[in-house]
Short mmCIF file of C-alpha atoms and ligand atoms in Angstrom, two decimals:
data_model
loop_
_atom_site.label_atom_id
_atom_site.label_comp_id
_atom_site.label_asym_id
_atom_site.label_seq_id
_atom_site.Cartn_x
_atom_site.Cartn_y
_atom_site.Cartn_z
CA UNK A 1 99.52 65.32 -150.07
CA UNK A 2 96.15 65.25 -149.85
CA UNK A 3 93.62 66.16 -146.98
CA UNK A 4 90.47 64.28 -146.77
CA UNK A 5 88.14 66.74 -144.64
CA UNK A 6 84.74 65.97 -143.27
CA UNK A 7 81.96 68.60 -143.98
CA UNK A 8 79.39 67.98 -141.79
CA UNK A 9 76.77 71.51 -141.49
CA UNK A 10 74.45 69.76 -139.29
CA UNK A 11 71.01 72.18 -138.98
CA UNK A 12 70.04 75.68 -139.29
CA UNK A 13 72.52 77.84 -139.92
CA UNK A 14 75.27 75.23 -140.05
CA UNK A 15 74.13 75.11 -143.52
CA UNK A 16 74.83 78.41 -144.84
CA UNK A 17 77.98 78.72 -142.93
CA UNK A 18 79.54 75.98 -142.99
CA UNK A 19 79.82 75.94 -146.88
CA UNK A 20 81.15 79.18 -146.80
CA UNK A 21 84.23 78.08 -145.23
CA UNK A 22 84.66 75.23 -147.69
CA UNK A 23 84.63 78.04 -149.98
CA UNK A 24 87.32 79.94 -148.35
CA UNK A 25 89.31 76.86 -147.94
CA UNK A 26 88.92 76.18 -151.44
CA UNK A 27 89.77 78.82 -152.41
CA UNK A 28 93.74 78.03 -151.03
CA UNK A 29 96.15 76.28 -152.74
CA UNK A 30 96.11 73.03 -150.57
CA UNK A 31 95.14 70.01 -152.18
CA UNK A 32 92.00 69.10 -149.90
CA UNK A 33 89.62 66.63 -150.46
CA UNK A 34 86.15 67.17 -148.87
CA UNK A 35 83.39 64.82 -148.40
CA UNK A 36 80.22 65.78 -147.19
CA UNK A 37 77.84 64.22 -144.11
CA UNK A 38 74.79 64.53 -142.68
CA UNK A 39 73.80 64.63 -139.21
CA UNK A 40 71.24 66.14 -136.43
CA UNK A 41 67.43 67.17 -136.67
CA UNK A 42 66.59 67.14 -139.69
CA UNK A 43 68.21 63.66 -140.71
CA UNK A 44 66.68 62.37 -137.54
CA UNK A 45 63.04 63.30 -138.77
CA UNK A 46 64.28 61.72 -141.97
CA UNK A 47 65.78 58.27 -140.66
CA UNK A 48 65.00 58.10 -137.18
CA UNK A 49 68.98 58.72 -136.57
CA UNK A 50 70.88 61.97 -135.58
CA UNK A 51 73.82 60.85 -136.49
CA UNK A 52 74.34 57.75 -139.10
CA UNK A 53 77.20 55.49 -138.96
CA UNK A 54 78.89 56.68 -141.88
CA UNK A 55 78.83 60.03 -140.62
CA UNK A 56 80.40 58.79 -137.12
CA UNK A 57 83.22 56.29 -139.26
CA UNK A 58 83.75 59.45 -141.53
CA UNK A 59 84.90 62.12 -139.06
CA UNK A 60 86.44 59.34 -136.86
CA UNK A 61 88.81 58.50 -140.22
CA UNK A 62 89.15 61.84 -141.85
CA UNK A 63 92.24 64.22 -141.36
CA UNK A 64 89.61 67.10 -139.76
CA UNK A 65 86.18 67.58 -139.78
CA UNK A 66 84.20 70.66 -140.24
CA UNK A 67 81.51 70.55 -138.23
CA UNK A 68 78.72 73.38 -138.81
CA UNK A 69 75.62 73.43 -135.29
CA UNK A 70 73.93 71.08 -133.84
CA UNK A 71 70.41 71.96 -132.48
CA UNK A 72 67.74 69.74 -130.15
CA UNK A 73 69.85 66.99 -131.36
CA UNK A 74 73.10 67.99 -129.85
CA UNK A 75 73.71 65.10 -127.10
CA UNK A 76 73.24 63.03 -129.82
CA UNK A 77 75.21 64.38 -132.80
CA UNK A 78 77.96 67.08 -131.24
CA UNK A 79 79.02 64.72 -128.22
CA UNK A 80 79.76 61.13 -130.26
CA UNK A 81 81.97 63.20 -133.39
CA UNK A 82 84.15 64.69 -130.39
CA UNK A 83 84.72 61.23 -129.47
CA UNK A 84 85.01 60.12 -133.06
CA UNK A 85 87.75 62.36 -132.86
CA UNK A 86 88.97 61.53 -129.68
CA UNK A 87 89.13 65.49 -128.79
CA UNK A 88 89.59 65.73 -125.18
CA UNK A 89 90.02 69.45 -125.37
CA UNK A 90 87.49 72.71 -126.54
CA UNK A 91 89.88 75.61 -127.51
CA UNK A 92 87.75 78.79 -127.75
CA UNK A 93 89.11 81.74 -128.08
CA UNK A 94 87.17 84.61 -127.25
CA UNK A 95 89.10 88.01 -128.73
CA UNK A 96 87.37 91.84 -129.33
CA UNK A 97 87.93 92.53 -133.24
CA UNK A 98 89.22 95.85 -134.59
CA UNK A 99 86.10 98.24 -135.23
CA UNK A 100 83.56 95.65 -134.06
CA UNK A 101 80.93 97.05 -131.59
CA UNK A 102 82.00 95.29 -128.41
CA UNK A 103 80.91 95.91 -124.66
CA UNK A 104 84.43 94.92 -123.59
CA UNK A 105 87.11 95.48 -126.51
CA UNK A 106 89.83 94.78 -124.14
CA UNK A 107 88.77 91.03 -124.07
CA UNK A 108 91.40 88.51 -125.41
CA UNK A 109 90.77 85.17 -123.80
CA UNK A 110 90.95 81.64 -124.68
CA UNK A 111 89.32 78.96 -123.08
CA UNK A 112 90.72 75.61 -122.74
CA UNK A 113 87.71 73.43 -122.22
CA UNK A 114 87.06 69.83 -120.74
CA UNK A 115 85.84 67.78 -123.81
CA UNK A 116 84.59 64.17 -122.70
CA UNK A 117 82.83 64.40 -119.37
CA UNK A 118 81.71 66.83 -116.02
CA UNK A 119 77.57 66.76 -116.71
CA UNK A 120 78.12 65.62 -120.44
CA UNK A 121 79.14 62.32 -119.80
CA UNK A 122 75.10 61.50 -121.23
CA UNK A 123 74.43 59.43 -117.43
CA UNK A 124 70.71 60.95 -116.89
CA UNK A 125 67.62 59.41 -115.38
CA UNK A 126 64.32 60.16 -114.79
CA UNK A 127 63.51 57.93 -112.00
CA UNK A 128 60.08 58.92 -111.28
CA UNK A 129 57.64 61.45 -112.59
CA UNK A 130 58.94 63.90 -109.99
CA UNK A 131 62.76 63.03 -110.23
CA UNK A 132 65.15 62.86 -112.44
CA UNK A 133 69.10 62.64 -112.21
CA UNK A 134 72.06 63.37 -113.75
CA UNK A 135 75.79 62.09 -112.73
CA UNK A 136 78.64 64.28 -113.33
CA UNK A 137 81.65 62.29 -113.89
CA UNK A 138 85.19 63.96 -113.33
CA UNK A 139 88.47 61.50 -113.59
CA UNK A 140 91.76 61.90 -112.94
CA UNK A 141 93.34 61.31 -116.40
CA UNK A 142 91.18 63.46 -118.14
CA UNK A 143 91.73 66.41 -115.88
CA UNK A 144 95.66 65.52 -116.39
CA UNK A 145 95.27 65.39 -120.43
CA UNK A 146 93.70 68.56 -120.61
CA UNK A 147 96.07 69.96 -118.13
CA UNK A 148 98.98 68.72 -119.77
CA UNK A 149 97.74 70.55 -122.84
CA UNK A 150 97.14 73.51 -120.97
CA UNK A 151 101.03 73.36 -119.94
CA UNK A 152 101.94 72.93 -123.40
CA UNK A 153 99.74 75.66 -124.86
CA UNK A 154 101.20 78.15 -122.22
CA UNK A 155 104.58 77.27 -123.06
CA UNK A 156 104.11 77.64 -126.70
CA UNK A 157 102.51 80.69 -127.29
CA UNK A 158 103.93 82.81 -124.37
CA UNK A 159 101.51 82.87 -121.85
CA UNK A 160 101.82 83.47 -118.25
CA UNK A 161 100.25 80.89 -117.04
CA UNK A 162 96.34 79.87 -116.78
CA UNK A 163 93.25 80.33 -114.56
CA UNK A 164 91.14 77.22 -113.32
CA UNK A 165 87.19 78.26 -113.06
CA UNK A 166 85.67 75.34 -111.20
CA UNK A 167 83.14 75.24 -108.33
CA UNK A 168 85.00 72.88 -105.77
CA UNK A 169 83.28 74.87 -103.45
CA UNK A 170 80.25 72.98 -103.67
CA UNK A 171 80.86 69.40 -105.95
CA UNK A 172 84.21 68.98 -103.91
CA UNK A 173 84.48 65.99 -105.01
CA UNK A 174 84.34 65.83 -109.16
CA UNK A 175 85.27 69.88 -109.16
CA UNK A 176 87.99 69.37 -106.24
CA UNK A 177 89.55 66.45 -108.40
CA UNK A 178 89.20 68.34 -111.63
CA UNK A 179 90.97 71.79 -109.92
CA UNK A 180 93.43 69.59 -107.74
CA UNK A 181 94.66 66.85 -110.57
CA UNK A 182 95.04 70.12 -112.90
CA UNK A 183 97.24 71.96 -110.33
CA UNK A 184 99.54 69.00 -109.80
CA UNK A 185 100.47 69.01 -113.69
CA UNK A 186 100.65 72.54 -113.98
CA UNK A 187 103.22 72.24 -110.93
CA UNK A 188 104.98 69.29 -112.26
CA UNK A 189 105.79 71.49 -115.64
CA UNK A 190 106.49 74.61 -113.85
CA UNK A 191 103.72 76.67 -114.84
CA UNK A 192 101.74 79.25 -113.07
CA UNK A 193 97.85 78.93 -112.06
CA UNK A 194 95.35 80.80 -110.23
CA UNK A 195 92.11 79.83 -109.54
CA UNK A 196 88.10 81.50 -109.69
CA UNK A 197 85.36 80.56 -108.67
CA UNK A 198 83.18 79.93 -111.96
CA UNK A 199 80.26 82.01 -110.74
CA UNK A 200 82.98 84.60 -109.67
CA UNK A 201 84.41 84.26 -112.84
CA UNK A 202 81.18 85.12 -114.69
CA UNK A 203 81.74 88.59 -112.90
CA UNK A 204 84.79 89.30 -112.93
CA UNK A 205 85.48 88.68 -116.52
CA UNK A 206 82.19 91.58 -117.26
CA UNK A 207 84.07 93.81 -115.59
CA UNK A 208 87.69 93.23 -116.37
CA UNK A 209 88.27 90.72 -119.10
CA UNK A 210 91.97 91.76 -119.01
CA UNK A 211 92.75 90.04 -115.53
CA UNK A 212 91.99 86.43 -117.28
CA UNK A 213 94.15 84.66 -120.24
CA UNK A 214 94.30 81.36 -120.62
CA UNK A 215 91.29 79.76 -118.28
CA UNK A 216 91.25 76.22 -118.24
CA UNK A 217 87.74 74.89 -117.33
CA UNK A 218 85.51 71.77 -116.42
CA UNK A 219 82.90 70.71 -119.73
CA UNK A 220 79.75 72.54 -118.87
CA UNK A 221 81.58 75.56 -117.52
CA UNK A 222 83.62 75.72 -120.72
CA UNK A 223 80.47 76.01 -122.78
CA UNK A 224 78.85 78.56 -120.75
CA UNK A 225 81.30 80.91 -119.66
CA UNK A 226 82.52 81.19 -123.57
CA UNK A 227 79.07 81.67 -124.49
CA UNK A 228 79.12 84.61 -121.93
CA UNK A 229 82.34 86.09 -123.37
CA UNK A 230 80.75 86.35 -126.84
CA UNK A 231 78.40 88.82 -125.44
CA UNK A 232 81.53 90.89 -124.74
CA UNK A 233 83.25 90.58 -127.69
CA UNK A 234 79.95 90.86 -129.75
CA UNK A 235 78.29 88.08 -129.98
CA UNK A 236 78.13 84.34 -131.09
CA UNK A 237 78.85 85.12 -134.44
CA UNK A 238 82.60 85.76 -133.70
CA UNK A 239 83.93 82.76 -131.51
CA UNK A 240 85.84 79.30 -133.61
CA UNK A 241 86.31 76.45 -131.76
CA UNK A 242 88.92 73.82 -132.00
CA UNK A 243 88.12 70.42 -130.80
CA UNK A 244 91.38 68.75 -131.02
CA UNK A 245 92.70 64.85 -130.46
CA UNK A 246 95.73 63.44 -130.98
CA UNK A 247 95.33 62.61 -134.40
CA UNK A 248 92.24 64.52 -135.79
CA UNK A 249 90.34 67.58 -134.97
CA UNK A 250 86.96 68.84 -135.25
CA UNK A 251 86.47 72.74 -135.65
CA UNK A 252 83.14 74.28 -135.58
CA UNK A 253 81.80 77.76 -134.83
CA UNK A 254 80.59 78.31 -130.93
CA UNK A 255 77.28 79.38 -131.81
CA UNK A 256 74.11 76.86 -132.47
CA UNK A 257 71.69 76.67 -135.21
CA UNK A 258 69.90 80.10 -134.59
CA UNK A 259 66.72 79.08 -135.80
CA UNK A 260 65.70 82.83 -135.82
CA UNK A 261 67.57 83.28 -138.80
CA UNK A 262 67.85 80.16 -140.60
CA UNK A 263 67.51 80.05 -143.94
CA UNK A 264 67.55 83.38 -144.73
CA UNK A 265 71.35 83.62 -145.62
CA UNK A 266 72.39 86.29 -143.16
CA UNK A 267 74.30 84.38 -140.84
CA UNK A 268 77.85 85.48 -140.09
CA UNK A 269 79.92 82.92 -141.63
CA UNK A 270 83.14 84.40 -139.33
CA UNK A 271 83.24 81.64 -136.48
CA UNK A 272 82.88 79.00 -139.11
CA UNK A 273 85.93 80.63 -141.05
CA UNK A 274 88.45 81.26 -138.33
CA UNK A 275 87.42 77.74 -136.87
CA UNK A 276 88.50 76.56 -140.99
CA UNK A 277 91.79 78.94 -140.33
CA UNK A 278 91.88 77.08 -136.69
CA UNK A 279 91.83 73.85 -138.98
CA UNK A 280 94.18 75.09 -141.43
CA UNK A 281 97.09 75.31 -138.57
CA UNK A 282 96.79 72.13 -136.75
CA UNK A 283 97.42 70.48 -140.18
CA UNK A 284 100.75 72.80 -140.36
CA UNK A 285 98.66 75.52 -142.70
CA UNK A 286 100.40 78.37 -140.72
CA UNK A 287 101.18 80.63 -142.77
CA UNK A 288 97.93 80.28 -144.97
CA UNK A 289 96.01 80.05 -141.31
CA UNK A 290 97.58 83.76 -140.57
CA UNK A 291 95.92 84.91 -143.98
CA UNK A 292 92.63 83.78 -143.53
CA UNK A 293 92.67 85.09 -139.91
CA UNK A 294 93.96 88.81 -141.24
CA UNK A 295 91.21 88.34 -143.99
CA UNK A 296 88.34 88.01 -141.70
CA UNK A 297 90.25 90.91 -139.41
CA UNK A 298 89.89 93.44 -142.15
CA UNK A 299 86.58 92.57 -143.63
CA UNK A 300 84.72 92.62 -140.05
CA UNK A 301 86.92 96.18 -139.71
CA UNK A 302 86.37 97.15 -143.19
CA UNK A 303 83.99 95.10 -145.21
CA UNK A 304 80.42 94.10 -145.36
CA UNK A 305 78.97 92.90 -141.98
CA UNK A 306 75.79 90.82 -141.66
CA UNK A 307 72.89 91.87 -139.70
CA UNK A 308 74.04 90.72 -136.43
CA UNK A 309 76.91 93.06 -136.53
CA UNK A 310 74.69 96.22 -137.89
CA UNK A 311 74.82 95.75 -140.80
CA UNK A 312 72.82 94.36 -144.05
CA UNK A 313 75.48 92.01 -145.81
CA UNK A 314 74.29 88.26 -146.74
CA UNK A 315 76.51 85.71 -145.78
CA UNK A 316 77.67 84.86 -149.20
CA UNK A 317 78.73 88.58 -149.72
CA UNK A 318 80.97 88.52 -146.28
CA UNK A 319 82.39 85.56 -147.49
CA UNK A 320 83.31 86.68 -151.39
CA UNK A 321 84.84 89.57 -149.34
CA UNK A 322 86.94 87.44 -147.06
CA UNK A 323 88.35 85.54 -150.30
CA UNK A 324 88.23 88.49 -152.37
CA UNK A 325 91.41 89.17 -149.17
CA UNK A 326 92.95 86.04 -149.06
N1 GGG B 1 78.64 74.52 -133.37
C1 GGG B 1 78.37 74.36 -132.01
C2 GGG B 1 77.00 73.87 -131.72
O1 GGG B 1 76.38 73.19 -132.49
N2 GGG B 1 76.53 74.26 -130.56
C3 GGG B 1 75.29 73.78 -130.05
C4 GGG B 1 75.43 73.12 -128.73
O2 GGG B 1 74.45 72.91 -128.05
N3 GGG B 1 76.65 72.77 -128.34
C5 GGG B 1 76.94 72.12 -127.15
C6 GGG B 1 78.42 72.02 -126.96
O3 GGG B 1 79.18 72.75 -127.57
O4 GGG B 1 78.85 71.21 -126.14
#
C-alpha cells in the first residue's frame, strides 16, 4: 500500500528540517509517496498567496502531511492546513531526553491542545485607529471532541487521568464552557481530572513538572504553555507535534522559522523527526515509529548535537546519524 504524504517546509528553517525527515522516512521500508508544496512568506512575496489552493486540496487529500514552520504568515498558512485536515486536536509532548542539558529533566508531559478555535478562530477587528478587537470563540462540541480524545488517550496509554489549564476565572464564559463541557466527558467515561489555573500552571510546572501529565488545554494556552515547557526540557528544538483528524494528520515540529539561523544548516532537525516518527504511528508504523524515536534518543545522548544543544553538528550530520541508527 502506498502512502501519499504532503511535504510542505513552509519558511526558514522548515526548509532544512523538514527534508531531513523525508530523509529519515525514506530511509524505511514503507512504500511512501511524497509530494512536495509550497506555502507561507516567501510564496506570498512571490504570488501574493500564503497558501495556494493546491497546497490547501493537497494536505486536505493526502494520507499525512509534513508540515515544516510557518512564520509572519502563520494565521494564514498553519491555521487553514489544520482544517484541511480537520485536526481538532495539538498533541505535544514535552519529555527531558537522556544526557540533554535540561533545567527540569524530570519533565514528561504531553499536552492535548484545542485545535480550531479560543482566540484563533481569525474574528479580529480594528474598529478605529485606537481599537481593535478580537472574539474568542469556545463551543460546546469542540470542547467535547477534544475531551473525548483526551478520555481515549488516557485510557490507552495508562494515564491517570488529565489536568485542565483554563482561565474560567476571568472569560467565565468561553473558558467556563471549555473547563465545564470537558469535565462532563471526562465524568461520563470515568476518568479523573484536576484543574489549574493557566497562569498557575505556568508556575507550577517550573517548579515541579512531575505533578502534571496529561494537561488538556484551550488553543492559545496550548501553544504557549508548550512553548514554556521547551525551555525546561531544552528548548524548541526538541518538541513534535501531532495535529490529528479523523482521517488525516498533520505533524510538524513546535518551533517556528527561527530566522536567526536560517539558512545556515544548523537547525536541529529532532522535532521535525519525532513529529515524522509521530506520523509513522498514526498510520500503524509502530514498530518502525519506536525505532526512529530510540534513534533520535541515542544520537541526542550520544551523537552529534547542533549548536542549540552545545554543540557544532550541521543538521545534515544529526540526521545521517539518526539513519546511520535506524
Ligand atoms: N511548526 C510550527 C510553526 O510553524 N509554528 C509557528 C506558529 O506561529 N505557530 C502557531 C501555532 O502553532 O498555532
Amino acid at each position: 500500500m502506498t502512502h501519499e504524504i504532503a511535504v510542505i517546509p513552509g519558511d526558514g528553517i522548515g526548509q532544512e528540517v523538514t527534508p531531513a525527515a523525508v530523509d529519515v522516512l525514506e530511509s524505511l521500508e514503507i512504500d511512501f509517496e511524497f509530494t512536495e508544496a509550497d506555502a507561507g512568506d516567501a510564496v506570498k512575496e512571490e504570488t501574493g498567496e500564503a497558501l495556494p489552493q493546491e497546497t490547501y486540496d493537497l494536505a486536505a487529500s493526502a494520507d499525512a502531511t509534513l508540515f515544516g514552520a510557518a512564520g509572519e504568515t502563520a494565521a494564514d498558512v498553519i491555521l487553514p492546513l489544520r482544517t484541511a485536515v480537520d485536526s481538532f486536536v495539538n498533541i505535544r509532548p514535552a519529555k527531558a531526553y537522556p544526557g540533554i542539558d535540561a533545567v527540569r529533566p524530570e519533565t514528561d508531559l504531553v499536552f492535548l491542545r484545542e485545535n480550531t478555535e479560543g482566540v484563533y478562530s481569525g474574528i479580529e477587528d480594528r474598529l478605529t485607529q485606537d481599537v481593535s478587537t478580537l472574539t474568542r470563540v469556545v463551543t460546546e462540541s469542540a470542547s467535547e471532541r477534544l475531551a473525548e480524545f483526551a478520555c481515549d488517550y488516557v485510557e490507552d496509554g495508562d494515564h491517570d487521568g488529565f489536568t485542565i489549564a483554563h482561565k474560567a476565572n476571568v472569560m467565565r464564559e468561553t473558558d467556563g464552557l471549555f473547563r465545564d463541557t470537558v469535565n462532563s466527558v471526562a465524568d461520563e467515561n470515568g476518568v479523573e481530572t484536576d484543574e489549574v489555573l493557566m497562569d498557575a500552571f505556568a508556575t507550577r510546572v517550573c517548579l515541579d513538572p512531575e505533578q502534571f501529565d496529561v494537561v488538556v488545554c484551550p488553543n492559545l494556552a496550548g501553544d504557549v504553555l508548550s512553548d514554556l515547557a521547551a525551555g525546561l526540557v531544552g528548548g524548541l528544538g526538541l518538541l513534535p507535534s501531532a495535529n490529528v483528524g479523523p482521517e488525516r494528520g498533520l505533524f510538524e515540529p513546535v518551533h517556528g522559522t527561527a530566522p536567526d539561523i536560517a539558512g545556515e544548516g544548523v537547525a536541529n532537525p529532532a522535532a521535525t523527526i519525532v513529529s515524522a516518527a509521530m506520523l509513522l504511528e498514526y498510520l500503524g508504523y509502530d514498530e518502525e515509529s519506536d525505532r526512529v524515536h530510540e534513534a533520535v534518543e541515542d544520537t541526542l545522548e550520544n551523537g552529534p548535537r547542533t549548536p542549540d544543544l552545545g554543540g557544532n553538528a550541521s543538521t545534515e550530520d544529526v540526521t545521517d546519524a539518526i539513519i546511520e541508527r535506524l
